[in-house]
């Protein structure tokens, strides 16, 4: 897990560890996790690599006010230590909150 530098929150939102706990404890697949993560406010920027037993996968790049989702292209989805969603317009969708 990433350790983020201290900083003041710009608006209310869920901390990453709460998002992970909700996804793991209550949601059964990648699609439900994406729907949840697009619907809730996020306190800080964080990337989540999601995968389920059905073979579905996605990377969700969540930040205050916006969520980018990258789904597999040619069978692969790539997760990095920095946000790349805006640079990969053909393989993701964005939802502004």
PDB file of N, CA, C and O in Angstrom, residues 49-84:
ATOM      1  N   UNK A  49      -6.080  -1.573  -8.446  1.00  0.00           N
ATOM      2  CA  UNK A  49      -6.113  -2.646  -9.433  1.00  0.00           C
ATOM      3  C   UNK A  49      -7.161  -3.642  -8.966  1.00  0.00           C
ATOM      4  O   UNK A  49      -7.048  -4.207  -7.876  1.00  0.00           O
ATOM      5  N   UNK A  50      -8.196  -3.835  -9.777  1.00  0.00           N
ATOM      6  CA  UNK A  50      -9.296  -4.731  -9.430  1.00  0.00           C
ATOM      7  C   UNK A  50      -9.265  -5.961 -10.315  1.00  0.00           C
ATOM      8  O   UNK A  50      -8.998  -5.858 -11.516  1.00  0.00           O
ATOM      9  N   UNK A  51      -9.570  -7.112  -9.747  1.00  0.00           N
ATOM     10  CA  UNK A  51      -9.704  -8.355 -10.513  1.00  0.00           C
ATOM     11  C   UNK A  51     -10.653  -9.267  -9.754  1.00  0.00           C
ATOM     12  O   UNK A  51     -10.749  -9.198  -8.530  1.00  0.00           O
ATOM     13  N   UNK A  52     -11.371 -10.119 -10.490  1.00  0.00           N
ATOM     14  CA  UNK A  52     -12.285 -11.039  -9.827  1.00  0.00           C
ATOM     15  C   UNK A  52     -12.154 -12.442 -10.402  1.00  0.00           C
ATOM     16  O   UNK A  52     -11.410 -12.682 -11.361  1.00  0.00           O
ATOM     17  N   UNK A  53     -12.899 -13.376  -9.819  1.00  0.00           N
ATOM     18  CA  UNK A  53     -12.802 -14.784 -10.213  1.00  0.00           C
ATOM     19  C   UNK A  53     -13.420 -15.062 -11.580  1.00  0.00           C
ATOM     20  O   UNK A  53     -13.217 -16.135 -12.137  1.00  0.00           O
ATOM     21  N   UNK A  54     -14.141 -14.100 -12.140  1.00  0.00           N
ATOM     22  CA  UNK A  54     -14.708 -14.247 -13.480  1.00  0.00           C
ATOM     23  C   UNK A  54     -13.694 -13.903 -14.567  1.00  0.00           C
ATOM     24  O   UNK A  54     -13.996 -14.031 -15.755  1.00  0.00           O
ATOM     25  N   UNK A  55     -12.525 -13.415 -14.174  1.00  0.00           N
ATOM     26  CA  UNK A  55     -11.511 -13.010 -15.140  1.00  0.00           C
ATOM     27  C   UNK A  55     -11.589 -11.548 -15.542  1.00  0.00           C
ATOM     28  O   UNK A  55     -10.833 -11.105 -16.400  1.00  0.00           O
ATOM     29  N   UNK A  56     -12.498 -10.794 -14.941  1.00  0.00           N
ATOM     30  CA  UNK A  56     -12.599  -9.364 -15.231  1.00  0.00           C
ATOM     31  C   UNK A  56     -11.530  -8.613 -14.446  1.00  0.00           C
ATOM     32  O   UNK A  56     -11.166  -8.996 -13.332  1.00  0.00           O
ATOM     33  N   UNK A  57     -11.045  -7.511 -15.026  1.00  0.00           N
ATOM     34  CA  UNK A  57     -10.036  -6.693 -14.372  1.00  0.00           C
ATOM     35  C   UNK A  57     -10.190  -5.246 -14.827  1.00  0.00           C
ATOM     36  O   UNK A  57     -10.738  -4.973 -15.896  1.00  0.00           O
ATOM     37  N   UNK A  58      -9.703  -4.331 -14.014  1.00  0.00           N
ATOM     38  CA  UNK A  58      -9.701  -2.908 -14.351  1.00  0.00           C
ATOM     39  C   UNK A  58      -8.773  -2.189 -13.391  1.00  0.00           C
ATOM     40  O   UNK A  58      -8.475  -2.684 -12.301  1.00  0.00           O
ATOM     41  N   UNK A  59      -8.328  -1.018 -13.810  1.00  0.00           N
ATOM     42  CA  UNK A  59      -7.619  -0.109 -12.921  1.00  0.00           C
ATOM     43  C   UNK A  59      -8.517   1.100 -12.735  1.00  0.00           C
ATOM     44  O   UNK A  59      -8.997   1.684 -13.719  1.00  0.00           O
ATOM     45  N   UNK A  60      -8.768   1.460 -11.483  1.00  0.00           N
ATOM     46  CA  UNK A  60      -9.550   2.642 -11.160  1.00  0.00           C
ATOM     47  C   UNK A  60      -8.588   3.667 -10.570  1.00  0.00           C
ATOM     48  O   UNK A  60      -7.934   3.399  -9.565  1.00  0.00           O
ATOM     49  N   UNK A  61      -8.492   4.819 -11.227  1.00  0.00           N
ATOM     50  CA  UNK A  61      -7.690   5.928 -10.731  1.00  0.00           C
ATOM     51  C   UNK A  61      -8.667   6.947 -10.158  1.00  0.00           C
ATOM     52  O   UNK A  61      -9.338   7.655 -10.903  1.00  0.00           O
ATOM     53  N   UNK A  62      -8.780   6.962  -8.836  1.00  0.00           N
ATOM     54  CA  UNK A  62      -9.768   7.801  -8.160  1.00  0.00           C
ATOM     55  C   UNK A  62      -9.079   8.998  -7.538  1.00  0.00           C
ATOM     56  O   UNK A  62      -7.983   8.884  -6.984  1.00  0.00           O
ATOM     57  N   UNK A  63      -9.737  10.140  -7.629  1.00  0.00           N
ATOM     58  CA  UNK A  63      -9.225  11.367  -7.030  1.00  0.00           C
ATOM     59  C   UNK A  63     -10.414  12.234  -6.654  1.00  0.00           C
ATOM     60  O   UNK A  63     -11.522  11.970  -7.112  1.00  0.00           O
ATOM     61  N   UNK A  64     -10.203  13.229  -5.819  1.00  0.00           N
ATOM     62  CA  UNK A  64     -11.319  14.099  -5.484  1.00  0.00           C
ATOM     63  C   UNK A  64     -11.926  14.705  -6.758  1.00  0.00           C
ATOM     64  O   UNK A  64     -11.220  15.301  -7.573  1.00  0.00           O
ATOM     65  N   UNK A  65     -13.200  14.455  -6.970  1.00  0.00           N
ATOM     66  CA  UNK A  65     -13.903  15.056  -8.083  1.00  0.00           C
ATOM     67  C   UNK A  65     -13.868  14.302  -9.400  1.00  0.00           C
ATOM     68  O   UNK A  65     -14.544  14.687 -10.343  1.00  0.00           O
ATOM     69  N   UNK A  66     -13.106  13.214  -9.512  1.00  0.00           N
ATOM     70  CA  UNK A  66     -12.992  12.527 -10.787  1.00  0.00           C
ATOM     71  C   UNK A  66     -12.521  11.092 -10.591  1.00  0.00           C
ATOM     72  O   UNK A  66     -11.731  10.810  -9.692  1.00  0.00           O
ATOM     73  N   UNK A  67     -13.024  10.195 -11.430  1.00  0.00           N
ATOM     74  CA  UNK A  67     -12.604   8.797 -11.422  1.00  0.00           C
ATOM     75  C   UNK A  67     -12.313   8.389 -12.862  1.00  0.00           C
ATOM     76  O   UNK A  67     -13.136   8.606 -13.748  1.00  0.00           O
ATOM     77  N   UNK A  68     -11.132   7.805 -13.107  1.00  0.00           N
ATOM     78  CA  UNK A  68     -10.772   7.264 -14.415  1.00  0.00           C
ATOM     79  C   UNK A  68     -10.758   5.743 -14.294  1.00  0.00           C
ATOM     80  O   UNK A  68     -10.199   5.207 -13.343  1.00  0.00           O
ATOM     81  N   UNK A  69     -11.340   5.057 -15.257  1.00  0.00           N
ATOM     82  CA  UNK A  69     -11.357   3.595 -15.268  1.00  0.00           C
ATOM     83  C   UNK A  69     -10.664   3.129 -16.538  1.00  0.00           C
ATOM     84  O   UNK A  69     -11.012   3.561 -17.637  1.00  0.00           O
ATOM     85  N   UNK A  70      -9.672   2.248 -16.369  1.00  0.00           N
ATOM     86  CA  UNK A  70      -9.017   1.612 -17.508  1.00  0.00           C
ATOM     87  C   UNK A  70      -9.348   0.137 -17.481  1.00  0.00           C
ATOM     88  O   UNK A  70      -9.105  -0.541 -16.501  1.00  0.00           O
ATOM     89  N   UNK A  71      -9.899  -0.350 -18.581  1.00  0.00           N
ATOM     90  CA  UNK A  71     -10.223  -1.758 -18.692  1.00  0.00           C
ATOM     91  C   UNK A  71      -9.244  -2.409 -19.659  1.00  0.00           C
ATOM     92  O   UNK A  71      -8.539  -1.713 -20.402  1.00  0.00           O
ATOM     93  N   UNK A  72      -9.162  -3.722 -19.666  1.00  0.00           N
ATOM     94  CA  UNK A  72      -8.165  -4.398 -20.499  1.00  0.00           C
ATOM     95  C   UNK A  72      -8.290  -4.056 -21.986  1.00  0.00           C
ATOM     96  O   UNK A  72      -9.386  -3.915 -22.516  1.00  0.00           O
ATOM     97  N   UNK A  73      -7.150  -3.930 -22.603  1.00  0.00           N
ATOM     98  CA  UNK A  73      -7.028  -3.781 -24.046  1.00  0.00           C
ATOM     99  C   UNK A  73      -6.171  -4.939 -24.525  1.00  0.00           C
ATOM    100  O   UNK A  73      -5.064  -5.141 -24.007  1.00  0.00           O
ATOM    101  N   UNK A  74      -6.669  -5.716 -25.460  1.00  0.00           N
ATOM    102  CA  UNK A  74      -5.952  -6.902 -25.948  1.00  0.00           C
ATOM    103  C   UNK A  74      -5.606  -7.861 -24.806  1.00  0.00           C
ATOM    104  O   UNK A  74      -4.546  -8.483 -24.807  1.00  0.00           O
ATOM    105  N   UNK A  75      -6.483  -7.929 -23.797  1.00  0.00           N
ATOM    106  CA  UNK A  75      -6.289  -8.863 -22.691  1.00  0.00           C
ATOM    107  C   UNK A  75      -5.421  -8.367 -21.554  1.00  0.00           C
ATOM    108  O   UNK A  75      -5.193  -9.096 -20.593  1.00  0.00           O
ATOM    109  N   UNK A  76      -4.931  -7.108 -21.630  1.00  0.00           N
ATOM    110  CA  UNK A  76      -4.041  -6.589 -20.591  1.00  0.00           C
ATOM    111  C   UNK A  76      -4.576  -5.273 -20.041  1.00  0.00           C
ATOM    112  O   UNK A  76      -5.097  -4.451 -20.774  1.00  0.00           O
ATOM    113  N   UNK A  77      -4.391  -5.098 -18.746  1.00  0.00           N
ATOM    114  CA  UNK A  77      -4.627  -3.810 -18.111  1.00  0.00           C
ATOM    115  C   UNK A  77      -3.371  -3.500 -17.306  1.00  0.00           C
ATOM    116  O   UNK A  77      -2.793  -4.387 -16.665  1.00  0.00           O
ATOM    117  N   UNK A  78      -2.916  -2.274 -17.379  1.00  0.00           N
ATOM    118  CA  UNK A  78      -1.637  -1.899 -16.769  1.00  0.00           C
ATOM    119  C   UNK A  78      -1.884  -0.973 -15.591  1.00  0.00           C
ATOM    120  O   UNK A  78      -2.630  -0.005 -15.701  1.00  0.00           O
ATOM    121  N   UNK A  79      -1.222  -1.274 -14.472  1.00  0.00           N
ATOM    122  CA  UNK A  79      -1.252  -0.411 -13.293  1.00  0.00           C
ATOM    123  C   UNK A  79       0.145   0.155 -13.089  1.00  0.00           C
ATOM    124  O   UNK A  79       1.136  -0.559 -13.220  1.00  0.00           O
ATOM    125  N   UNK A  80       0.215   1.431 -12.798  1.00  0.00           N
ATOM    126  CA  UNK A  80       1.501   2.093 -12.567  1.00  0.00           C
ATOM    127  C   UNK A  80       1.472   2.820 -11.230  1.00  0.00           C
ATOM    128  O   UNK A  80       0.443   2.850 -10.557  1.00  0.00           O
ATOM    129  N   UNK A  81       2.576   3.435 -10.884  1.00  0.00           N
ATOM    130  CA  UNK A  81       2.650   4.228  -9.658  1.00  0.00           C
ATOM    131  C   UNK A  81       2.251   5.673  -9.890  1.00  0.00           C
ATOM    132  O   UNK A  81       2.393   6.505  -9.005  1.00  0.00           O
ATOM    133  N   UNK A  82       1.795   5.986 -11.070  1.00  0.00           N
ATOM    134  CA  UNK A  82       1.330   7.336 -11.366  1.00  0.00           C
ATOM    135  C   UNK A  82       0.112   7.244 -12.284  1.00  0.00           C
ATOM    136  O   UNK A  82      -0.089   6.262 -12.980  1.00  0.00           O
ATOM    137  N   UNK A  83      -0.693   8.278 -12.265  1.00  0.00           N
ATOM    138  CA  UNK A  83      -1.934   8.295 -13.024  1.00  0.00           C
ATOM    139  C   UNK A  83      -1.626   8.422 -14.513  1.00  0.00           C
ATOM    140  O   UNK A  83      -0.912   9.304 -14.943  1.00  0.00           O
ATOM    141  N   UNK A  84      -2.184   7.511 -15.309  1.00  0.00           N
ATOM    142  CA  UNK A  84      -1.987   7.584 -16.750  1.00  0.00           C
ATOM    143  C   UNK A  84      -3.305   7.651 -17.504  1.00  0.00           C
ATOM    144  O   UNK A  84      -3.317   7.672 -18.711  1.00  0.00           O
TER     145      UNK A  84
END
